[in-house]
Short mmCIF file of C-alpha atoms in Angstrom, two decimals:
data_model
loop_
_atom_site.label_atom_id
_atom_site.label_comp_id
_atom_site.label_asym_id
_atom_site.label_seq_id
_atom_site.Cartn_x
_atom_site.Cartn_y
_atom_site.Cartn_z
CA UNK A 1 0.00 0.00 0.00
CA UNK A 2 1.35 3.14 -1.19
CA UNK A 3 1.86 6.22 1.16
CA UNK A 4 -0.56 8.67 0.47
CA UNK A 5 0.31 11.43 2.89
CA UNK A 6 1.53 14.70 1.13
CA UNK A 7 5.33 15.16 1.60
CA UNK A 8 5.71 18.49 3.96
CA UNK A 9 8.88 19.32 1.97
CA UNK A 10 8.14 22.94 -0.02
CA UNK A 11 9.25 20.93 -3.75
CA UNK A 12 10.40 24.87 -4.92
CA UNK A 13 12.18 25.46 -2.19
CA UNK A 14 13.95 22.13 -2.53
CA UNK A 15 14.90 22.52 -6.16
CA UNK A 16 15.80 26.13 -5.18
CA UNK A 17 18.47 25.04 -2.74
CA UNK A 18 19.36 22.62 -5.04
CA UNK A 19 20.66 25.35 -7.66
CA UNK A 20 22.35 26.97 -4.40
CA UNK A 21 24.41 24.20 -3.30
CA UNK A 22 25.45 22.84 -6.91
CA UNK A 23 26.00 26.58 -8.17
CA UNK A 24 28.35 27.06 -4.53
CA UNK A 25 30.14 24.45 -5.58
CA UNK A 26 30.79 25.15 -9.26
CA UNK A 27 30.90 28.63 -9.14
CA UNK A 28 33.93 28.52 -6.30
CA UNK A 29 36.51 27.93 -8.39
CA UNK A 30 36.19 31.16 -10.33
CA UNK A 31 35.11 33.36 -6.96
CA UNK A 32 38.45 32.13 -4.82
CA UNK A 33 41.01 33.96 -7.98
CA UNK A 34 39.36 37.31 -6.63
CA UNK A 35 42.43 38.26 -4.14
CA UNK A 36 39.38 40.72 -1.76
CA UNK A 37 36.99 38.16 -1.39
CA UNK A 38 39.27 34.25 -0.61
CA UNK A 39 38.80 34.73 2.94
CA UNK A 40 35.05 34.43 2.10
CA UNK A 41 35.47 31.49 0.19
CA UNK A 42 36.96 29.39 3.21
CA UNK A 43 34.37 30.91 5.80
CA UNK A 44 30.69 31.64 3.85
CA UNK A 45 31.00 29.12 1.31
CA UNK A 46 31.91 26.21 3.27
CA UNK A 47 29.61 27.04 5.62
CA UNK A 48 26.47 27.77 3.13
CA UNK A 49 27.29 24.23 1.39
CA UNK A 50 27.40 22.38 4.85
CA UNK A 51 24.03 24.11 5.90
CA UNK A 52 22.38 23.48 2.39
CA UNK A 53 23.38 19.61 2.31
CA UNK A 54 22.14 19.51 5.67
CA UNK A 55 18.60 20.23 4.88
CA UNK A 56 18.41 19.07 1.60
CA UNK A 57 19.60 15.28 2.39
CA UNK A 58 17.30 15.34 5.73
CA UNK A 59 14.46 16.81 2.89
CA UNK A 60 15.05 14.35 0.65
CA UNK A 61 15.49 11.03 2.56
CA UNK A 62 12.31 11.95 3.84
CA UNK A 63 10.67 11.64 0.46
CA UNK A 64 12.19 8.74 -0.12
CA UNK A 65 10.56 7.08 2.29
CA UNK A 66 7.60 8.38 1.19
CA UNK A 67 8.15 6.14 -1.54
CA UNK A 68 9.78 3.08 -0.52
CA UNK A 69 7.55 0.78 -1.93
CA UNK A 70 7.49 1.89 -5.47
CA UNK A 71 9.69 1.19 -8.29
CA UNK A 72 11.22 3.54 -9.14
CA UNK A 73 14.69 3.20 -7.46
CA UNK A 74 15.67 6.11 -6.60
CA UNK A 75 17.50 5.17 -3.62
CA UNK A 76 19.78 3.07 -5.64
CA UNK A 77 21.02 5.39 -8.18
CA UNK A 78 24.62 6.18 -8.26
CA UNK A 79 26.03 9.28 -7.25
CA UNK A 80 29.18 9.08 -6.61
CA UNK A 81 31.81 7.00 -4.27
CA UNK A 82 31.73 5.37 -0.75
CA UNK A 83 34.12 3.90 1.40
CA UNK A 84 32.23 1.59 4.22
CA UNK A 85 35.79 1.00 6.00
CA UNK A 86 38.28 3.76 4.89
CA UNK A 87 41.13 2.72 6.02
CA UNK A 88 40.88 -0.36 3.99
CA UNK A 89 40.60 1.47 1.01
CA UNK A 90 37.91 -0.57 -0.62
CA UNK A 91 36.05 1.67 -2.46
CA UNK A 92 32.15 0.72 -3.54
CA UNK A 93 29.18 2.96 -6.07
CA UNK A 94 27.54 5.42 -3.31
CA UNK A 95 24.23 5.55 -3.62
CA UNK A 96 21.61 8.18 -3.75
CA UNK A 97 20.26 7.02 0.06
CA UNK A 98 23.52 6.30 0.97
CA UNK A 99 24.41 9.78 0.33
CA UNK A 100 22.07 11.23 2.12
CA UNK A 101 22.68 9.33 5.38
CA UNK A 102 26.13 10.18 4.90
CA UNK A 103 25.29 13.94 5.09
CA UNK A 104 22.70 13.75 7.67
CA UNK A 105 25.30 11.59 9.73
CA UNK A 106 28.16 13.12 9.07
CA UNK A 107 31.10 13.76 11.62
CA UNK A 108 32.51 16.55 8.88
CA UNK A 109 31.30 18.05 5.83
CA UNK A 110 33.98 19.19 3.18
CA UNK A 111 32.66 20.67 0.16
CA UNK A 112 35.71 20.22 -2.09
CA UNK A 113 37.32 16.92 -3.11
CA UNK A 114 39.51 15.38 0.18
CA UNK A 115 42.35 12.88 -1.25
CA UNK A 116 42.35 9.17 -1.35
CA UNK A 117 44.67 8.64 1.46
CA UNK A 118 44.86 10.75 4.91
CA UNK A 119 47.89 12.96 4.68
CA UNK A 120 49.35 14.86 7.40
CA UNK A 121 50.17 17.55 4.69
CA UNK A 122 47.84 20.65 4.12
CA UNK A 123 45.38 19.63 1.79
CA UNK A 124 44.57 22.88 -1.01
CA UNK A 125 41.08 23.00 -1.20
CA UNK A 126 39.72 22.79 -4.13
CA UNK A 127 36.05 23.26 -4.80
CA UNK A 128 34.68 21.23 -7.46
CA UNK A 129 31.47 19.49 -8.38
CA UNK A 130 32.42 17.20 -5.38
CA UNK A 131 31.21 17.06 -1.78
CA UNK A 132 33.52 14.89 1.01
CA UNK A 133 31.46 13.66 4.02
CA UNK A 134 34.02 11.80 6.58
CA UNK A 135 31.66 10.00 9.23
CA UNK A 136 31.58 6.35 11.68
CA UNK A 137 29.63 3.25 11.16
CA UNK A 138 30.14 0.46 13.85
CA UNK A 139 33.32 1.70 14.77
CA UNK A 140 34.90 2.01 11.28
CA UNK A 141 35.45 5.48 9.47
CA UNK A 142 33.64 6.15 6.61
CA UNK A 143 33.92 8.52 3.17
CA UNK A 144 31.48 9.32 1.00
CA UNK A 145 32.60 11.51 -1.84
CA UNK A 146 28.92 13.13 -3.21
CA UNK A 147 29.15 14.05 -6.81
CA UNK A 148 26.90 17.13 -6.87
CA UNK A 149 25.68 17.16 -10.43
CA UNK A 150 24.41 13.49 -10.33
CA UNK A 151 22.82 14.22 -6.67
CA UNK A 152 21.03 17.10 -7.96
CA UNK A 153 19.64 15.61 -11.12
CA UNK A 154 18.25 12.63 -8.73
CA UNK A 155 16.72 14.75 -6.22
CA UNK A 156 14.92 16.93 -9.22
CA UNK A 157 13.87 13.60 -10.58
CA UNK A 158 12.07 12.78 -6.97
CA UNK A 159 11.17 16.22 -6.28
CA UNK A 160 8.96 16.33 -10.30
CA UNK A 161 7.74 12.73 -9.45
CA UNK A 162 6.61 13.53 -5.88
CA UNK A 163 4.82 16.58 -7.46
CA UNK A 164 3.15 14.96 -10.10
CA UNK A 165 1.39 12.72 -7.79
CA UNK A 166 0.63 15.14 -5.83
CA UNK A 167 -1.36 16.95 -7.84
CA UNK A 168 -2.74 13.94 -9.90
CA UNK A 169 -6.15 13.77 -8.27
CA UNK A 170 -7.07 17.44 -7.46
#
């Protein structure tokens, strides 16, 4: 039996911070070569991307579960790569869910890519289309590295299809 409730999640507002957090992270690289303003950089757009992800994984993994028992597997899509024991390296597709309970459990959020291997060296941040979430499960330390533009495009998928029913009936 399908879930029938209607999702409390504002869909424009979603999509809206949507275009925020992928245009953050794609715009950056462009913003940080102005000398005046690379201070801002490391302090606003960090935190604006950590904020955003916040609510938009908790927003989404909500209407996922809205629909958890159709088929349209959303929750399995691939964006991007996860590491269920880091420091074995093994690397494994990240999935859409996955992703989000990455964010929403996250022990740090870095919005640029971090590097394979922990390095005592200072890392240069560079902000790309990717998202690094470092976290714990069962006592092992986790990655997840999000790949914004394929997160996005998922989330606008579920946000049109969650819509569409929505508004089916009236």
């Amino acid at each position: 039996m399908r879930n029938t409730d209607n999702p409390i999640v504002d869909m424009l507002t979603l999509r809206k911070d949507l275009y925020l957090v992928m245009s953050l992270l794609l715009a950056d690289r462009e913003v940080a070569k102005v000398q005046n303003v690379v201070v801002w950089t490391k302090v606003f757009h960090e935190h604006e991307v950590r904020k955003l992800m916040l609510w938009v994984a908790t927003a989404v993994r909500g209407l996922l579960d809205l629909l958890e028992e159709r088929k349209d597997n959303f929750s399995k899509q691939n964006c991007g790569e996860y590491w269920s024991d880091f420091s074995k390296n093994s690397e494994y597709p990240l999935t859409f869910r996955q992703a989000c309970n990455s964010v929403i459990h996250a022990k740090e959020i870095l919005p640029y890519r971090a590097p394979k291997q922990d390095s005592k060296k200072k890392v240069e941040r560079v902000y790309t289309d990717r998202i690094t979430i470092r976290g714990t499960n069962k006592g092992k330390t986790t990655r997840a590295q999000i790949d914004i533009i394929r997160f996005v495009r998922i989330a606008y998928q579920l946000s049109t299809l969650l819509e569409e029913d929505n508004y089916a009936d009236g």
